[in-house]
Amino acid sequence: MGIKIVMVLAIVALVSATMPMMTESALRCGQVTISLGPCLNYLKSGGAPENKCCFGIKRLVGMAHTTPDRKFICNCLKAVATEIRGINLNFASSLPSKCGVNIPYKISPSTSCNR
């Protein structure tokens, strides 16, 4: 469990440092990354996402009030999909539907966040 927490904190620091600041949004990539932390097992191994994971995804959807918010979250998810080794992109793409939410983009390094 301790290694998992250290890994999530390292990811938060990495993603926060590599993402440009977007003045239109009050969100931070760290918030996005922390919301995804409980999803790491699912993103790597598949199966059924844990309730904590789905709560985090639903929290992200709830934070996306405006188009700039949605674009910002999309860019953070894109960075996470790029930076975390071992993520299965098919599992990442199916995560929102497995949690019963709809987001307008796939969690993938190739996603265009400009729409």
XYZ file of N, CA and C in Angstrom:
345
model
N 0.823 -1.194 0.000
C 0.000 0.000 0.000
C 0.863 1.252 0.000
N 1.981 1.239 0.768
C 2.858 2.396 0.843
C 3.475 2.740 -0.497
N 3.866 1.726 -1.253
C 4.453 1.965 -2.571
C 3.419 2.575 -3.502
N 2.173 2.145 -3.395
C 1.106 2.672 -4.236
C 0.922 4.170 -3.981
N 0.941 4.576 -2.719
C 0.787 5.991 -2.368
C 1.963 6.794 -2.900
N 3.172 6.285 -2.727
C 4.356 6.979 -3.236
C 4.272 7.105 -4.748
N 3.817 6.041 -5.425
C 3.700 6.078 -6.874
C 2.685 7.129 -7.321
N 1.546 7.184 -6.667
C 0.530 8.171 -7.021
C 1.055 9.587 -6.787
N 1.732 9.812 -5.668
C 2.284 11.144 -5.396
C 3.347 11.521 -6.419
N 4.165 10.562 -6.827
C 5.176 10.833 -7.849
C 4.513 11.183 -9.172
N 3.438 10.495 -9.501
C 2.706 10.783 -10.733
C 2.093 12.174 -10.667
N 1.521 12.519 -9.524
C 0.945 13.853 -9.347
C 2.007 14.920 -9.583
N 3.165 14.742 -8.982
C 4.243 15.717 -9.140
C 4.693 15.799 -10.591
N 4.847 14.660 -11.239
C 5.306 14.631 -12.622
C 4.304 15.291 -13.552
N 3.051 14.922 -13.439
C 2.031 15.475 -14.317
C 1.842 16.961 -14.049
N 1.848 17.357 -12.796
C 1.683 18.774 -12.460
C 2.826 19.610 -13.015
N 4.022 19.070 -12.988
C 5.187 19.807 -13.482
C 5.209 19.898 -14.996
N 4.638 18.911 -15.690
C 4.726 18.897 -17.146
C 3.544 19.552 -17.829
N 2.476 19.832 -17.126
C 1.302 20.432 -17.743
C 1.375 21.957 -17.675
N 1.041 22.613 -18.792
C 1.025 24.073 -18.769
C -0.121 24.581 -17.910
N 0.074 25.735 -17.313
C -0.993 26.345 -16.528
C -2.056 26.867 -17.491
N -3.288 26.649 -17.172
C -4.383 27.134 -17.998
C -5.198 28.080 -17.128
N -5.130 29.368 -17.437
C -5.766 30.360 -16.585
C -7.288 30.293 -16.646
N -7.847 29.678 -17.703
C -9.296 29.612 -17.808
C -9.893 28.641 -16.796
N -9.097 27.754 -16.267
C -9.613 26.705 -15.398
C -8.988 26.795 -14.014
N -9.804 26.586 -12.998
C -9.291 26.585 -11.625
C -8.790 25.200 -11.231
N -8.891 24.238 -12.133
C -8.466 22.870 -11.847
C -6.953 22.741 -11.897
N -6.458 21.701 -11.281
C -5.037 21.353 -11.305
C -4.940 19.900 -11.742
N -3.874 19.579 -12.480
C -3.685 18.194 -12.911
C -3.555 17.261 -11.718
N -3.051 17.769 -10.617
C -2.949 16.930 -9.427
C -4.307 16.403 -8.987
N -5.354 17.238 -9.101
C -6.703 16.803 -8.750
C -7.159 15.663 -9.659
N -6.840 15.794 -10.931
C -7.216 14.772 -11.909
C -6.477 13.474 -11.609
N -5.178 13.585 -11.362
C -4.355 12.405 -11.110
C -4.783 11.700 -9.828
N -5.066 12.466 -8.791
C -5.512 11.867 -7.527
C -6.850 11.153 -7.723
N -7.730 11.739 -8.527
C -9.014 11.090 -8.800
C -8.825 9.753 -9.509
N -7.772 9.651 -10.320
C -7.495 8.408 -11.051
C -6.670 7.407 -10.256
N -6.067 7.828 -9.169
C -5.198 6.948 -8.384
C -5.801 5.586 -8.073
N -7.059 5.537 -7.607
C -7.655 4.232 -7.294
C -7.924 3.367 -8.530
N -7.711 3.930 -9.718
C -7.982 3.194 -10.958
C -6.749 2.493 -11.517
N -5.591 2.676 -10.888
C -4.356 2.121 -11.454
C -4.425 0.616 -11.662
N -4.953 -0.116 -10.709
C -5.059 -1.573 -10.887
C -5.898 -1.914 -12.107
N -7.040 -1.265 -12.244
C -7.900 -1.519 -13.400
C -7.191 -1.134 -14.696
N -6.546 0.033 -14.720
C -5.898 0.513 -15.937
C -4.783 -0.411 -16.408
N -4.195 -1.133 -15.480
C -3.110 -2.050 -15.842
C -3.589 -3.483 -16.052
N -4.580 -3.922 -15.277
C -4.955 -5.344 -15.277
C -6.365 -5.629 -15.774
N -7.212 -4.616 -15.855
C -8.579 -4.839 -16.292
C -9.451 -5.397 -15.185
N -10.460 -6.143 -15.568
C -11.418 -6.656 -14.596
C -12.506 -5.634 -14.349
N -12.970 -5.577 -13.145
C -13.983 -4.590 -12.758
C -13.304 -3.488 -11.955
N -13.538 -2.213 -12.318
C -12.946 -1.131 -11.527
C -13.534 -1.101 -10.116
N -12.696 -0.742 -9.154
C -13.150 -0.628 -7.767
C -14.117 0.548 -7.630
N -14.947 0.504 -6.602
C -15.881 1.605 -6.342
C -15.152 2.930 -6.184
N -13.975 2.907 -5.517
C -13.198 4.144 -5.327
C -12.780 4.720 -6.671
N -12.453 3.851 -7.613
C -12.068 4.287 -8.952
C -13.241 4.994 -9.626
N -14.397 4.355 -9.626
C -15.576 4.952 -10.259
C -15.984 6.252 -9.573
N -15.829 6.323 -8.256
C -16.103 7.568 -7.548
C -15.180 8.669 -8.076
N -13.899 8.347 -8.292
C -12.946 9.322 -8.817
C -13.302 9.793 -10.212
N -13.723 8.870 -11.076
C -14.126 9.241 -12.436
C -15.363 10.132 -12.388
N -16.316 9.783 -11.548
C -17.526 10.604 -11.413
C -17.179 11.980 -10.850
N -16.191 12.026 -9.980
C -15.728 13.305 -9.431
C -15.147 14.172 -10.551
N -14.367 13.560 -11.452
C -13.811 14.305 -12.586
C -14.919 14.885 -13.452
N -15.915 14.076 -13.747
C -17.035 14.547 -14.560
C -17.722 15.718 -13.861
N -17.855 15.641 -12.554
C -18.469 16.722 -11.788
C -17.645 17.996 -11.757
N -16.326 17.877 -11.951
C -15.454 19.058 -11.956
C -15.456 19.760 -13.308
N -15.928 19.104 -14.349
C -15.856 19.639 -15.708
C -17.087 20.484 -16.015
N -17.126 21.680 -15.450
C -18.292 22.547 -15.604
C -18.292 23.314 -16.918
N -17.132 23.646 -17.426
C -17.024 24.494 -18.610
C -16.185 23.804 -19.679
N -16.213 24.349 -20.889
C -15.370 23.807 -21.963
C -13.895 23.881 -21.586
N -13.392 24.991 -21.024
C -11.982 24.989 -20.599
C -11.682 23.918 -19.547
N -12.618 23.676 -18.629
C -12.430 22.606 -17.637
C -12.300 21.254 -18.328
N -13.205 20.981 -19.278
C -13.179 19.700 -19.984
C -11.888 19.535 -20.771
N -11.432 20.599 -21.425
C -10.174 20.535 -22.181
C -8.997 20.301 -21.239
N -9.019 20.964 -20.098
C -7.933 20.810 -19.138
C -7.878 19.381 -18.610
N -9.026 18.845 -18.207
C -9.086 17.469 -17.715
C -8.640 16.507 -18.805
N -9.076 16.743 -20.030
C -8.665 15.901 -21.153
C -7.146 15.895 -21.291
N -6.518 17.069 -21.240
C -5.054 17.141 -21.358
C -4.355 16.444 -20.197
N -4.909 16.546 -19.012
C -4.324 15.838 -17.868
C -4.446 14.331 -18.043
N -5.622 13.862 -18.480
C -5.814 12.432 -18.719
C -4.875 11.936 -19.815
N -4.693 12.766 -20.830
C -3.777 12.421 -21.926
C -2.348 12.281 -21.398
N -1.948 13.193 -20.532
C -0.602 13.132 -19.945
C -0.443 11.892 -19.073
N -1.459 11.581 -18.286
C -1.404 10.387 -17.437
C -1.273 9.140 -18.305
N -2.052 9.079 -19.389
C -1.997 7.916 -20.283
C -0.623 7.776 -20.928
N 0.077 8.897 -21.089
C 1.413 8.875 -21.681
C 2.480 8.521 -20.657
N 2.364 9.056 -19.454
C 3.438 8.970 -18.463
C 3.457 7.688 -17.632
N 2.310 7.113 -17.369
C 2.275 5.935 -16.500
C 2.509 4.687 -17.340
N 3.580 3.999 -17.030
C 3.905 2.780 -17.772
C 2.970 1.648 -17.378
N 2.677 0.836 -18.369
C 1.887 -0.353 -18.103
C 0.390 -0.180 -18.221
N -0.054 1.029 -18.570
C -1.493 1.230 -18.735
C -1.931 0.564 -20.038
N -2.997 -0.204 -19.964
C -3.597 -0.807 -21.143
C -4.601 0.212 -21.684
N -4.344 0.735 -22.876
C -5.185 1.801 -23.419
C -6.613 1.336 -23.697
N -6.807 0.056 -23.957
C -8.175 -0.455 -24.118
C -8.931 -0.382 -22.793
N -8.251 -0.725 -21.705
C -8.888 -0.613 -20.388
C -9.177 0.858 -20.077
N -8.226 1.738 -20.405
C -8.409 3.171 -20.147
C -9.611 3.712 -20.916
N -9.738 3.316 -22.180
C -10.857 3.793 -22.999
C -12.204 3.310 -22.482
N -12.222 2.116 -21.904
C -13.498 1.566 -21.438
C -13.847 1.974 -20.010
N -12.917 2.614 -19.318
C -13.145 2.952 -17.908
C -14.398 3.798 -17.672
N -14.605 4.897 -18.404
C -15.810 5.696 -18.123
C -17.102 4.884 -18.245
N -17.228 4.088 -19.306
C -18.466 3.317 -19.462
C -18.596 2.244 -18.381
N -17.478 1.656 -17.950
C -17.529 0.661 -16.872
C -18.015 1.297 -15.572
N -17.769 2.610 -15.429
C -18.196 3.326 -14.224
C -19.542 4.025 -14.418
N -20.146 3.852 -15.589
C -21.468 4.414 -15.829
C -21.485 5.904 -16.083
N -20.375 6.445 -16.599
C -20.329 7.869 -16.927
C -19.949 8.035 -18.395
N -20.241 9.196 -18.921
C -19.915 9.503 -20.303
C -18.987 10.707 -20.327
N -17.833 10.545 -20.943
C -16.956 11.689 -21.165
C -16.761 11.809 -22.673
N -16.581 13.026 -23.185
C -16.564 13.231 -24.635
C -15.233 12.898 -25.319
N -14.349 12.167 -24.660
C -13.062 11.816 -25.256
C -12.562 10.521 -24.642
N -11.625 9.872 -25.351
C -11.021 8.653 -24.837
C -9.822 9.016 -23.969
N -9.532 8.197 -22.985
C -8.314 8.356 -22.191
C -7.211 7.682 -22.989
N -6.455 8.500 -23.717
C -5.444 7.982 -24.631
C -4.418 9.070 -24.929
N -3.161 8.698 -25.179
C -2.153 9.698 -25.549
C -2.453 10.368 -26.889
N -3.288 9.738 -27.725
C -3.566 10.288 -29.056
C -4.848 11.113 -29.116
N -5.515 11.293 -28.011
C -6.770 12.049 -27.980
C -6.526 13.516 -28.298
N -7.403 14.087 -29.118
C -7.374 15.523 -29.368
C -8.281 16.193 -28.343
N -7.716 17.095 -27.582
C -8.477 17.774 -26.522
C -8.986 19.143 -26.960
N -8.931 19.446 -28.239
C -9.298 20.776 -28.722
C -10.765 20.926 -29.088
N -11.570 19.879 -28.854
C -12.980 20.034 -29.209
C -13.813 20.417 -28.027
